Coordinates of C-alpha atoms in Angstrom, one line a residue:
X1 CA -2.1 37.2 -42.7
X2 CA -2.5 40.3 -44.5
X3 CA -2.7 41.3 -48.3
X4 CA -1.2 44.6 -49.0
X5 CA -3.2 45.9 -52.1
X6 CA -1.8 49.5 -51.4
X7 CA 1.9 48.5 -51.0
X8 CA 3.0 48.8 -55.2
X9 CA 0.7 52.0 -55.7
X10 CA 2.2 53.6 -52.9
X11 CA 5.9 52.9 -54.1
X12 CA 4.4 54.1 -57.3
X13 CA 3.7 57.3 -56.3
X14 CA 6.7 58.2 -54.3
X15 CA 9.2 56.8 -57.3
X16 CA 7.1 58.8 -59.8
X17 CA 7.1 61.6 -57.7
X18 CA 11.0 61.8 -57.0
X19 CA 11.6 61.1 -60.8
X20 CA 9.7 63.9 -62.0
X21 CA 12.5 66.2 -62.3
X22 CA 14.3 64.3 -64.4
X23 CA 11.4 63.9 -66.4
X24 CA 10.9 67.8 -66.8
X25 CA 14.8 68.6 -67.5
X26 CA 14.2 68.2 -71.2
X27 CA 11.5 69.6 -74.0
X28 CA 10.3 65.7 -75.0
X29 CA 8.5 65.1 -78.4
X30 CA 5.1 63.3 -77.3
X31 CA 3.1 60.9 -79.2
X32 CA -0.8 60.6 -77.9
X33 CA -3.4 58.0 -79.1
X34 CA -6.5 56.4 -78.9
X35 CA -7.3 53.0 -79.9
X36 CA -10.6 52.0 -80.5
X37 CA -11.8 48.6 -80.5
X38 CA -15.0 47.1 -81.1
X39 CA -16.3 43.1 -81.4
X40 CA -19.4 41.4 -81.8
X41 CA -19.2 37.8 -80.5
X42 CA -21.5 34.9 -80.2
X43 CA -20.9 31.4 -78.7
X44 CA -21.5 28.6 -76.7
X45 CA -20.1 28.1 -72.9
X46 CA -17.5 31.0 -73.2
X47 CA -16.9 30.5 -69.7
X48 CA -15.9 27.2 -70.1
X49 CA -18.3 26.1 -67.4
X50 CA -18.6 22.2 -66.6
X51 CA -21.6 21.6 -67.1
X52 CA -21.9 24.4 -70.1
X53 CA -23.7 27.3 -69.6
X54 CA -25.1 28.0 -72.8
X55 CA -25.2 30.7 -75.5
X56 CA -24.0 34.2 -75.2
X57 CA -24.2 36.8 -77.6
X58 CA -21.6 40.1 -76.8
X59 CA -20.7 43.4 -77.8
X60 CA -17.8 44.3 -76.1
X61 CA -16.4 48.5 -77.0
X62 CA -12.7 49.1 -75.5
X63 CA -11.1 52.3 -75.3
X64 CA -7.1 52.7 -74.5
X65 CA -5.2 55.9 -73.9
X66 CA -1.4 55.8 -74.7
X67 CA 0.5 58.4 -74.0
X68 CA 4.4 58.3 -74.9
X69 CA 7.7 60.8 -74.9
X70 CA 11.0 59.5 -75.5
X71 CA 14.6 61.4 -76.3
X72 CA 18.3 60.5 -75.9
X73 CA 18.4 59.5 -72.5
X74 CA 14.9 59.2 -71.2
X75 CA 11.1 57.2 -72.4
X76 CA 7.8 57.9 -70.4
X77 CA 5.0 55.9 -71.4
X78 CA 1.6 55.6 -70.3
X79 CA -1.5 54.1 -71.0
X80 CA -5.2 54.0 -69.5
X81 CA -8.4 51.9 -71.1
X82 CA -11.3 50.0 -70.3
X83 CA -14.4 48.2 -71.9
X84 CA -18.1 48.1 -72.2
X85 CA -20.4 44.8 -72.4
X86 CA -23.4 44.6 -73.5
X87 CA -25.2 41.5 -74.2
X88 CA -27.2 38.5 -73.6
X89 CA -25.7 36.0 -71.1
X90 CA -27.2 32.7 -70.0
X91 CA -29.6 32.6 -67.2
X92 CA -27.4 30.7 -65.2
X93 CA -24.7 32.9 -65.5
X94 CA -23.1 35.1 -63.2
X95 CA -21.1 36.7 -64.9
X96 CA -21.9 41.0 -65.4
X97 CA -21.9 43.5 -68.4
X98 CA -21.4 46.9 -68.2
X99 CA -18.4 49.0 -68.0
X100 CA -15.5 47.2 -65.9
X101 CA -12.1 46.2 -66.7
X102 CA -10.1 49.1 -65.6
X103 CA -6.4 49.0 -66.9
X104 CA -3.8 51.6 -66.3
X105 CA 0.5 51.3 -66.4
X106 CA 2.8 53.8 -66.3
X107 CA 7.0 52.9 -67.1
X108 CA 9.9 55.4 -67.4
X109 CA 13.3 54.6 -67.9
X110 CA 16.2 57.1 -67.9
X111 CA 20.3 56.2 -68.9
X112 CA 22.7 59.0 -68.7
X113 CA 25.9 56.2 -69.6
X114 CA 26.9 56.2 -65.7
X115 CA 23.9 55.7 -64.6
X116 CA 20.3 54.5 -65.2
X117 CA 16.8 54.1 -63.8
X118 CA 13.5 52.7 -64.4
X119 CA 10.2 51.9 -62.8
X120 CA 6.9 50.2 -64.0
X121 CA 3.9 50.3 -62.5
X122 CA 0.3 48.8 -63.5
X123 CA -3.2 47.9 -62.9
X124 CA -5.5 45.6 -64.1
X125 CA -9.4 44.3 -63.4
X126 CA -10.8 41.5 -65.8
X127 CA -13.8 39.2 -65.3
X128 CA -13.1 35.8 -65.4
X129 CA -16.5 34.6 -66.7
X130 CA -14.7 36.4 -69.7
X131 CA -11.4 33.9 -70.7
X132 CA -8.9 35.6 -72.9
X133 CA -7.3 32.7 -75.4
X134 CA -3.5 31.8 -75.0
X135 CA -2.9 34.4 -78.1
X136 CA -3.9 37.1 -75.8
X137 CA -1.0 36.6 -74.1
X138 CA 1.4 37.1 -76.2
X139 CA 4.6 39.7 -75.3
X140 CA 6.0 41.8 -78.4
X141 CA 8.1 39.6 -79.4
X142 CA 5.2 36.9 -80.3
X143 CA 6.6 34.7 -77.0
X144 CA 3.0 33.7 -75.0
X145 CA 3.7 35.1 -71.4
X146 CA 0.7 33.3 -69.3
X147 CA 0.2 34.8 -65.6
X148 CA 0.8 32.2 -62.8
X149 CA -2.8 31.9 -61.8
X150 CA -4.0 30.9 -65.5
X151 CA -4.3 27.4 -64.7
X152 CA -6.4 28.1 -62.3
X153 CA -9.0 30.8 -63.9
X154 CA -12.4 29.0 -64.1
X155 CA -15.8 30.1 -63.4
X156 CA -16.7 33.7 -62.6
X157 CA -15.8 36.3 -60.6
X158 CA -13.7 39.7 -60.5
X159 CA -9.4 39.4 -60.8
X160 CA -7.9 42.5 -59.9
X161 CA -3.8 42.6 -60.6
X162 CA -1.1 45.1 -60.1
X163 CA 2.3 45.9 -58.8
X164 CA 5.4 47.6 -59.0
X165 CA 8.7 47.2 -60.4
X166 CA 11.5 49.5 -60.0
X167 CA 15.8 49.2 -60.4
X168 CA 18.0 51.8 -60.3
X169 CA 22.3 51.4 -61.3
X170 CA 25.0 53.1 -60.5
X171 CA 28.4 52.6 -61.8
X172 CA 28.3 51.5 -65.5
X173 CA 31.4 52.5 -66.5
X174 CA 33.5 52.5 -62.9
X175 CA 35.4 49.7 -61.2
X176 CA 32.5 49.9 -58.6
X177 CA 29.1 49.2 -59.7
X178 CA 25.4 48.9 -58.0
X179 CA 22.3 47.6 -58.8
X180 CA 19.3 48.1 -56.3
X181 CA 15.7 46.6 -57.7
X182 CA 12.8 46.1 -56.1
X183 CA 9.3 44.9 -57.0
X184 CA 5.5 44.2 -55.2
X185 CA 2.9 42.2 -57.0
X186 CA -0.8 41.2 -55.8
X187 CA -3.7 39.3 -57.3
X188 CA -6.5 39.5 -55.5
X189 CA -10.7 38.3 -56.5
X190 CA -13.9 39.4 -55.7
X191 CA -16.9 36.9 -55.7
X192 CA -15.3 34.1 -57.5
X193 CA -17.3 30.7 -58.0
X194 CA -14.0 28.9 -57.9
X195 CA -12.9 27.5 -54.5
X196 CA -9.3 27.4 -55.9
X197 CA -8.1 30.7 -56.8
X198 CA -6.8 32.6 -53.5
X199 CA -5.4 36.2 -53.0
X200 CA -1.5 36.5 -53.0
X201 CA 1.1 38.9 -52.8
X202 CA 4.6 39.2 -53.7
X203 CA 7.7 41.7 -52.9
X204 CA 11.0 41.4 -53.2
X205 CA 14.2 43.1 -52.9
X206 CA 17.9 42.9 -54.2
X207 CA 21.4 44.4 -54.3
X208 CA 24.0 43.3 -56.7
X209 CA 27.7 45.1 -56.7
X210 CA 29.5 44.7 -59.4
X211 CA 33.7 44.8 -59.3
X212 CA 35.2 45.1 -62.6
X213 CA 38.3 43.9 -61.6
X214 CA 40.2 44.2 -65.7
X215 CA 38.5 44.1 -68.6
X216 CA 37.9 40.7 -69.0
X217 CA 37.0 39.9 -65.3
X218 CA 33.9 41.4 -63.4
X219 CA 33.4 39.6 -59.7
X220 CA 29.9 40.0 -58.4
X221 CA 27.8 39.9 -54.9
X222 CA 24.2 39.5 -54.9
X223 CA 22.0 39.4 -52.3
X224 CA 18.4 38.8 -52.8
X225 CA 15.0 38.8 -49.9
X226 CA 11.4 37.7 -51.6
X227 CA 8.4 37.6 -49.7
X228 CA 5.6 35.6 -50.4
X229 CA 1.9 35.5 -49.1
X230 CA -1.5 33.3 -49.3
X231 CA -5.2 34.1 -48.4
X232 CA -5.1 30.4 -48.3
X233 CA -6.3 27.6 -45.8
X234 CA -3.4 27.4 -44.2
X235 CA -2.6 31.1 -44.1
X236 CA 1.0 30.5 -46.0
X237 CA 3.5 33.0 -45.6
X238 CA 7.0 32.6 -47.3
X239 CA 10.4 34.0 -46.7
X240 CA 13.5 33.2 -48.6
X241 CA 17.1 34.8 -48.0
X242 CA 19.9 34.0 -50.7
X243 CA 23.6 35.4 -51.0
X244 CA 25.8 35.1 -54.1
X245 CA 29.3 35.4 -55.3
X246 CA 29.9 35.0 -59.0
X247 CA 32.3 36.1 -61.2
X248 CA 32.5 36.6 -65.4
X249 CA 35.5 36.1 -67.4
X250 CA 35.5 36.8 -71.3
X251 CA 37.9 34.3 -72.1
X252 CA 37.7 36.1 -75.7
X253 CA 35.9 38.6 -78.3
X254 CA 33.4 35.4 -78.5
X255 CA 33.3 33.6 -75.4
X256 CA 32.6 34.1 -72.0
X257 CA 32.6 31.8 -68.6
X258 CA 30.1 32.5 -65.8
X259 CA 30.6 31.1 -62.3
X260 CA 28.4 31.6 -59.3
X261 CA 28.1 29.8 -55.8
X262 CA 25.7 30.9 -52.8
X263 CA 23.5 29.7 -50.4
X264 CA 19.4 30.2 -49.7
X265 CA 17.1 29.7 -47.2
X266 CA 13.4 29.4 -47.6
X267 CA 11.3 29.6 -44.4
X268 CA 7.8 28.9 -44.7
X269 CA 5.2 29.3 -42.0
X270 CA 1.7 28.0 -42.4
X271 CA -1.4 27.3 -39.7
X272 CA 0.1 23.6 -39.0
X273 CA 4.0 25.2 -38.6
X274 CA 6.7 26.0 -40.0
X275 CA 9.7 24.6 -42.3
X276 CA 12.7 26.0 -43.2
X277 CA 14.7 24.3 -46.4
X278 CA 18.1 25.5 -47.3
X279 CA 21.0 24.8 -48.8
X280 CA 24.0 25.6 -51.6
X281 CA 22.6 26.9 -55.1
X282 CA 25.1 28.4 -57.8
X283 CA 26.0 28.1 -61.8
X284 CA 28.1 27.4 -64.3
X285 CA 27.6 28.7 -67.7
X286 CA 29.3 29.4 -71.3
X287 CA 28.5 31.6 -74.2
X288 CA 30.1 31.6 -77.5
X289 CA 28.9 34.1 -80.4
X290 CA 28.9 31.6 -83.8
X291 CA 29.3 32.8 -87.4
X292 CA 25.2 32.3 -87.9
X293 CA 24.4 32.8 -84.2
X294 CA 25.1 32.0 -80.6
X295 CA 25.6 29.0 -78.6
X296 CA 25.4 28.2 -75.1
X297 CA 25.8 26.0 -72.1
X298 CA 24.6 26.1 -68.5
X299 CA 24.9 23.9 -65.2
X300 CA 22.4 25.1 -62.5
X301 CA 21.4 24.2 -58.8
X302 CA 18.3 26.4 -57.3
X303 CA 15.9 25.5 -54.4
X304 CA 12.6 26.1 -53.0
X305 CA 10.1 25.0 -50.4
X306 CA 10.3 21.3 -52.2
X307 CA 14.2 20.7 -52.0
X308 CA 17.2 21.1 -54.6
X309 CA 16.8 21.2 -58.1
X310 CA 19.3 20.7 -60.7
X311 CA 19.6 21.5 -64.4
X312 CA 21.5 21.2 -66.7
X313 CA 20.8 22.5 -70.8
X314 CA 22.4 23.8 -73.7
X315 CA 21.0 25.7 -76.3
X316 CA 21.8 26.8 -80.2
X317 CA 20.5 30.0 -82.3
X318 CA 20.8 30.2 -86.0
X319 CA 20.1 33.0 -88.5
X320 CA 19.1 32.4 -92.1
X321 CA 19.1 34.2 -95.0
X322 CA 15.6 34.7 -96.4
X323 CA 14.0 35.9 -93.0
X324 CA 14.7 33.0 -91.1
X325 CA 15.6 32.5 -87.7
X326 CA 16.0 29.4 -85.0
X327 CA 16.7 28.8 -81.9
X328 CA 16.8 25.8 -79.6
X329 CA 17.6 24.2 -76.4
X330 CA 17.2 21.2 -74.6
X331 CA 18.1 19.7 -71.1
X332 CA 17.4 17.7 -68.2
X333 CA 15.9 18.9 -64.7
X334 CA 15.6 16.7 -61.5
X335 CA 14.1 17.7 -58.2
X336 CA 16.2 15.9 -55.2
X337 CA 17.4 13.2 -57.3
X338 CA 14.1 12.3 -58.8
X339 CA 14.0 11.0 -62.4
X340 CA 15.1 13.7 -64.6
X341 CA 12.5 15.2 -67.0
X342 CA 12.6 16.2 -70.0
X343 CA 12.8 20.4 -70.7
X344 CA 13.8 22.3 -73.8
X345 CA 13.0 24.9 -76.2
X346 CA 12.1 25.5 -80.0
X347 CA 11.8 28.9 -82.0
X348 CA 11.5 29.2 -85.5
X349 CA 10.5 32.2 -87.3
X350 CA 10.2 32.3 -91.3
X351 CA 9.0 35.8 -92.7
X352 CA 8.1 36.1 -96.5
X353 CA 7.2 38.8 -98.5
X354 CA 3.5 38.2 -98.5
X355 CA 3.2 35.4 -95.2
X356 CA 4.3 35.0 -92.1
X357 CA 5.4 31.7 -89.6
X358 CA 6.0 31.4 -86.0
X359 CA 6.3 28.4 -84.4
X360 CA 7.1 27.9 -80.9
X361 CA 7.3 25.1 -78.3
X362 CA 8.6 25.4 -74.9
X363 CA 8.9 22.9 -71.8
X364 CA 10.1 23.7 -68.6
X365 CA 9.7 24.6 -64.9
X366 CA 7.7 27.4 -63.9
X367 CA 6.1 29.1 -60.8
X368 CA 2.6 29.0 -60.1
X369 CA 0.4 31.0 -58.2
X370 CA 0.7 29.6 -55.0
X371 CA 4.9 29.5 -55.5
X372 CA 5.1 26.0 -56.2
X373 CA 6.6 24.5 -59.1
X374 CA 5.0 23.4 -62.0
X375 CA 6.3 21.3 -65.2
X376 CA 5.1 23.2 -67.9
X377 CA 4.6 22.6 -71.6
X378 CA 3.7 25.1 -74.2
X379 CA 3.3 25.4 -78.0
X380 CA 1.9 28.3 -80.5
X381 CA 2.0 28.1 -84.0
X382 CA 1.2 31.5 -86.1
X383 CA 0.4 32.0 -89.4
X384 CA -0.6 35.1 -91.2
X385 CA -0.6 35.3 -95.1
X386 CA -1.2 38.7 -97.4
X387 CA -4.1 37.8 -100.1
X388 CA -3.6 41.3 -100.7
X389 CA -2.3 44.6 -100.1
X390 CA -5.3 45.4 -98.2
X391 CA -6.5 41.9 -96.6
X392 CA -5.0 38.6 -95.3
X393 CA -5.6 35.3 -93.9
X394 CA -4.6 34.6 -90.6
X395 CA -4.3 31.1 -88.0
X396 CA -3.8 31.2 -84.3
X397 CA -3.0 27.9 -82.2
X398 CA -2.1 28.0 -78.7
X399 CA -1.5 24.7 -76.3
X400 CA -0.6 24.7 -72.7
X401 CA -0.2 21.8 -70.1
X402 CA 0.7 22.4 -66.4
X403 CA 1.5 18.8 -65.0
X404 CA -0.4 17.8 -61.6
X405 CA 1.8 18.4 -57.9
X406 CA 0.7 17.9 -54.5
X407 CA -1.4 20.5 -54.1
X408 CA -2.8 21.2 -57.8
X409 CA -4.7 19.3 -60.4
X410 CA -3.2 18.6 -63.9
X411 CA -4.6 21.4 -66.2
X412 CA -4.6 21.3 -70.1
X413 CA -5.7 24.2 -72.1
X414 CA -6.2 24.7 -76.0
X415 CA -6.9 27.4 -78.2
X416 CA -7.6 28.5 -81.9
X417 CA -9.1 31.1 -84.6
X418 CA -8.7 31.5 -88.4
X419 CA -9.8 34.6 -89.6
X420 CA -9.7 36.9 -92.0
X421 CA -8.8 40.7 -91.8
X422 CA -9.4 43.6 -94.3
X423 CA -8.2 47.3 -94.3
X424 CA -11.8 48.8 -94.8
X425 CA -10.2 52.5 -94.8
X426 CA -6.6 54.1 -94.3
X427 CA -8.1 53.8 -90.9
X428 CA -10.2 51.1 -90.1
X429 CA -9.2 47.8 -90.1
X430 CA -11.9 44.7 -90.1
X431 CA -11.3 41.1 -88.5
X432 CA -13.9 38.4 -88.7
X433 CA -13.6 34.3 -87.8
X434 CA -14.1 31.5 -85.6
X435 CA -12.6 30.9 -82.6
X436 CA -12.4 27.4 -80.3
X437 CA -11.5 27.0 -76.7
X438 CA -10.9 23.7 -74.8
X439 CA -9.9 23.2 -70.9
X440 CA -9.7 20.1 -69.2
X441 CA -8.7 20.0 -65.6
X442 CA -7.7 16.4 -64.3
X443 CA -10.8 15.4 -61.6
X444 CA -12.9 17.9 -62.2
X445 CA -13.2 17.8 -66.0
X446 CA -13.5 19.1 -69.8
X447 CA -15.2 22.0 -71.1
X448 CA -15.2 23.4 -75.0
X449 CA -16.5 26.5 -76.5
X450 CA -16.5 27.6 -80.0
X451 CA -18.1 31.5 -81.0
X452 CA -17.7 33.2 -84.5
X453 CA -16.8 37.2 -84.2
X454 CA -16.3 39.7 -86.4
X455 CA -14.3 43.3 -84.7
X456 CA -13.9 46.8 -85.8
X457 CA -10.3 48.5 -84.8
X458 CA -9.3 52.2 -85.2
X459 CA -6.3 54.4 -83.6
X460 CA -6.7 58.0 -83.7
X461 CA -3.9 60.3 -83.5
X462 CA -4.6 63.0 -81.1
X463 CA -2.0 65.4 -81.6
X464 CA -2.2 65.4 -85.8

């Protein structure tokens, strides 16, 4: 089996190239920075090693370039950093210092009202000797986003991650519409102590045409190819084929039906053979826009290498006066018939004029690293509160469990800081605290860590 670590950069390149053009048809206002980054760190077993490793005392520097233009019709951004580590590490340690952990992405959409394009394409290298906490990964919107190998990143080693993403439509506003995406992804490590984590790669390919048959009605037709590969023992390599016809009716201004039926199949050959599972998948789903809010329902059958899974789940969202907002689901999901669990969904967001609250708490299926399902329970809870105009208080609590399967061990993960944070200048801002770090991996073990730090952070405007 072969990895294809050049497959994403190369779509990259050609897609960048071919959208230049449109890129240089207009004079686009730019916005350049440089964030600067600096924290002092000391703590015990930050690699959450079993046994611990000891103390480690860091200074880690990062740099990140961001480049962006946007207008009407079009956005470019860009961005380019890495770090430098210096410090005393235990003497059992392998884990490295230096400069490393490269980072570069590079997105650009474009929508002329007809018609509309985008593509997204990124790099990174971290150390895993060097865990990030669940607040880390966090998207924009406060909603932690963990990677699918983050159950698995233990020990030490190099974790190199990028791919490509690119979709392109057609049709907005006609009868006839088309929607073409495709995406590569690959995680690949270098001199890893842990036996578990394995290269993979991903692509994947789809085409969806739309027929706006009135204008209440749109019919659809998907059809959808994904490609999945191991560096395993068993060399897996995954193919999966699925074709759907679906259509949408508004019923009114408020409410709107969704119907789909198709059929997959999911061939998998590995070193001992291969298997091919297939069968119907489709869904049934309704939307309503309420007087505070939306509410929804949904009926879904999906497969994968494991069999049929059904679920079924509705879901509630409120707005509040006074800044507050809430939204909720809950449902049922079984895997061929198997006792139903539990899955669901809870958002709350309060914003006052001197604190903030988030608080979220999530339980469902998701896909892991090695494509198999996982049962999946998450919670963060955020706090930040203004002592002042110029400094604040701030809590951080992450939680994450990813039930046991066949092939992987139960794996719990926990993670907080309280801190506080002071503007020192117009410019400079100051963050110091304590942070705590808990894994526990069912047969292999728990490990803790708890470090105090105290970071620096600065963004310069390059072109004022």
């Amino acid at each position: 089996m072969k990895i294809r670590p050049l497959f994403p950069l190369a779509l990259a390149g050609i897609s960048g190239w071919i959208s230049y053009p449109l890129i240089a048809q207009e004079a686009n206002p730019i916005s350049a920075t440089l964030d600067l980054s600096q924290r002092f760190e000391s703590g015990d077993n930050l690699a959450l090693d079993i046994p611990s490793e000891g103390s480690t005392n860091l200074s880690t520097t990062a740099l990140t370039f961001n480049l962006n233009s946007q207008t009407s019709t079009q956005a470019l951004s860009f961005s380019a950093g890495g770090l430098l580590r210096l410090g005393d590490l235990p003497s059992s340690s392998d884990a490295e210092t230096g400069f490393g952990e490269p980072n570069l992405r590079l997105g650009y959409d474009r929508n002329t009202g007809n018609a509309a394009l985008s593509f997204d394409t990124f790099f990174r290298q971290s150390e895993v000797g060097f865990l990030r906490p669940l607040q880390d990964f966090a998207d924009g919107e406060g909603n932690i986003v963990l990677p699918p190998d983050f159950n698995e990143l233990n020990g030490t080693g190099t974790r190199n991650s990028y791919g490509f993403s690119t979709s392109v439509e057609v049709g907005q506003n006609a009868p006839l519409g088309l929607i073409f995406d495709a995406s590569s992804s690959a995680i690949t490590y270098d001199d890893v102590s842990s036996g578990t984590l394995d290269d993979s790669w991903r692509a994947a390919t789809g085409v969806t045409t739309l027929l706006r048959v009135s204008e209440v009605v749109t019919g659809r037709l998907e059809l959808d190819y994904d490609r999945f590969e191991e560096d395993n023992s068993e060399d897996t390599e995954r193919d999966t084929y699925s074709a759907l016809a679906g259509v949408t009716y508004d019923v009114s201004a408020i409410t709107t039906l969704d119907f789909g039926l198709g059929y997959e199949e999911i061939v998998t050959r590995e070193n001992s053979g291969t298997e091919t599972e297939e069968g119907p998948i489709g869904q049934i789903g309704w939307n309503r826009i309420m007087p505070n809010g939306t509410a929804d329902a949904s009926l879904e059958s999906s497969r994968d290498q494991s069999g049929q899974r059904y679920t079924l789940q509705a879901g509630r969202s409120l707005n509040f006066a006074l800044g507050q907002e809430l939204s909720t689901s809950i449902g049922v999901t079984t895997l061929d018939g198997d006792d139903p669990n539990l899955i669901g969904s809870i958002d709350f967001l309060r914003e006052l004029d001197s604190s903030r609250l988030r608080f979220i708490l999530n339980r469902r299926v998701r896909t892991d690293s090695e494509d198999e399902e996982r049962l999946t329970t998450r919670l963060g809870v955020t706090y930040d509160h203004d002592i002042n105009s110029i400094s604040g208080l701030g809590f951080d609590f992450g939680f994450s469990l990813a039930e046991g399967n066949a092939t992987s061990n139960e794996v719990e993960r926990t993670s907080f800081d309280v801190s506080y944070r002071r503007s020192l200048t117009e410019q400079w801002f100051m963050r110091t605290g304590v942070s705590y770090e808990y894994r526990d991996e069912e047969n292999l073990g728990n490990a803790d860590s708890t470090s105090v730090f105290l970071s620096l952070n600065r963004t310069f405007d390059l072109l004022n």
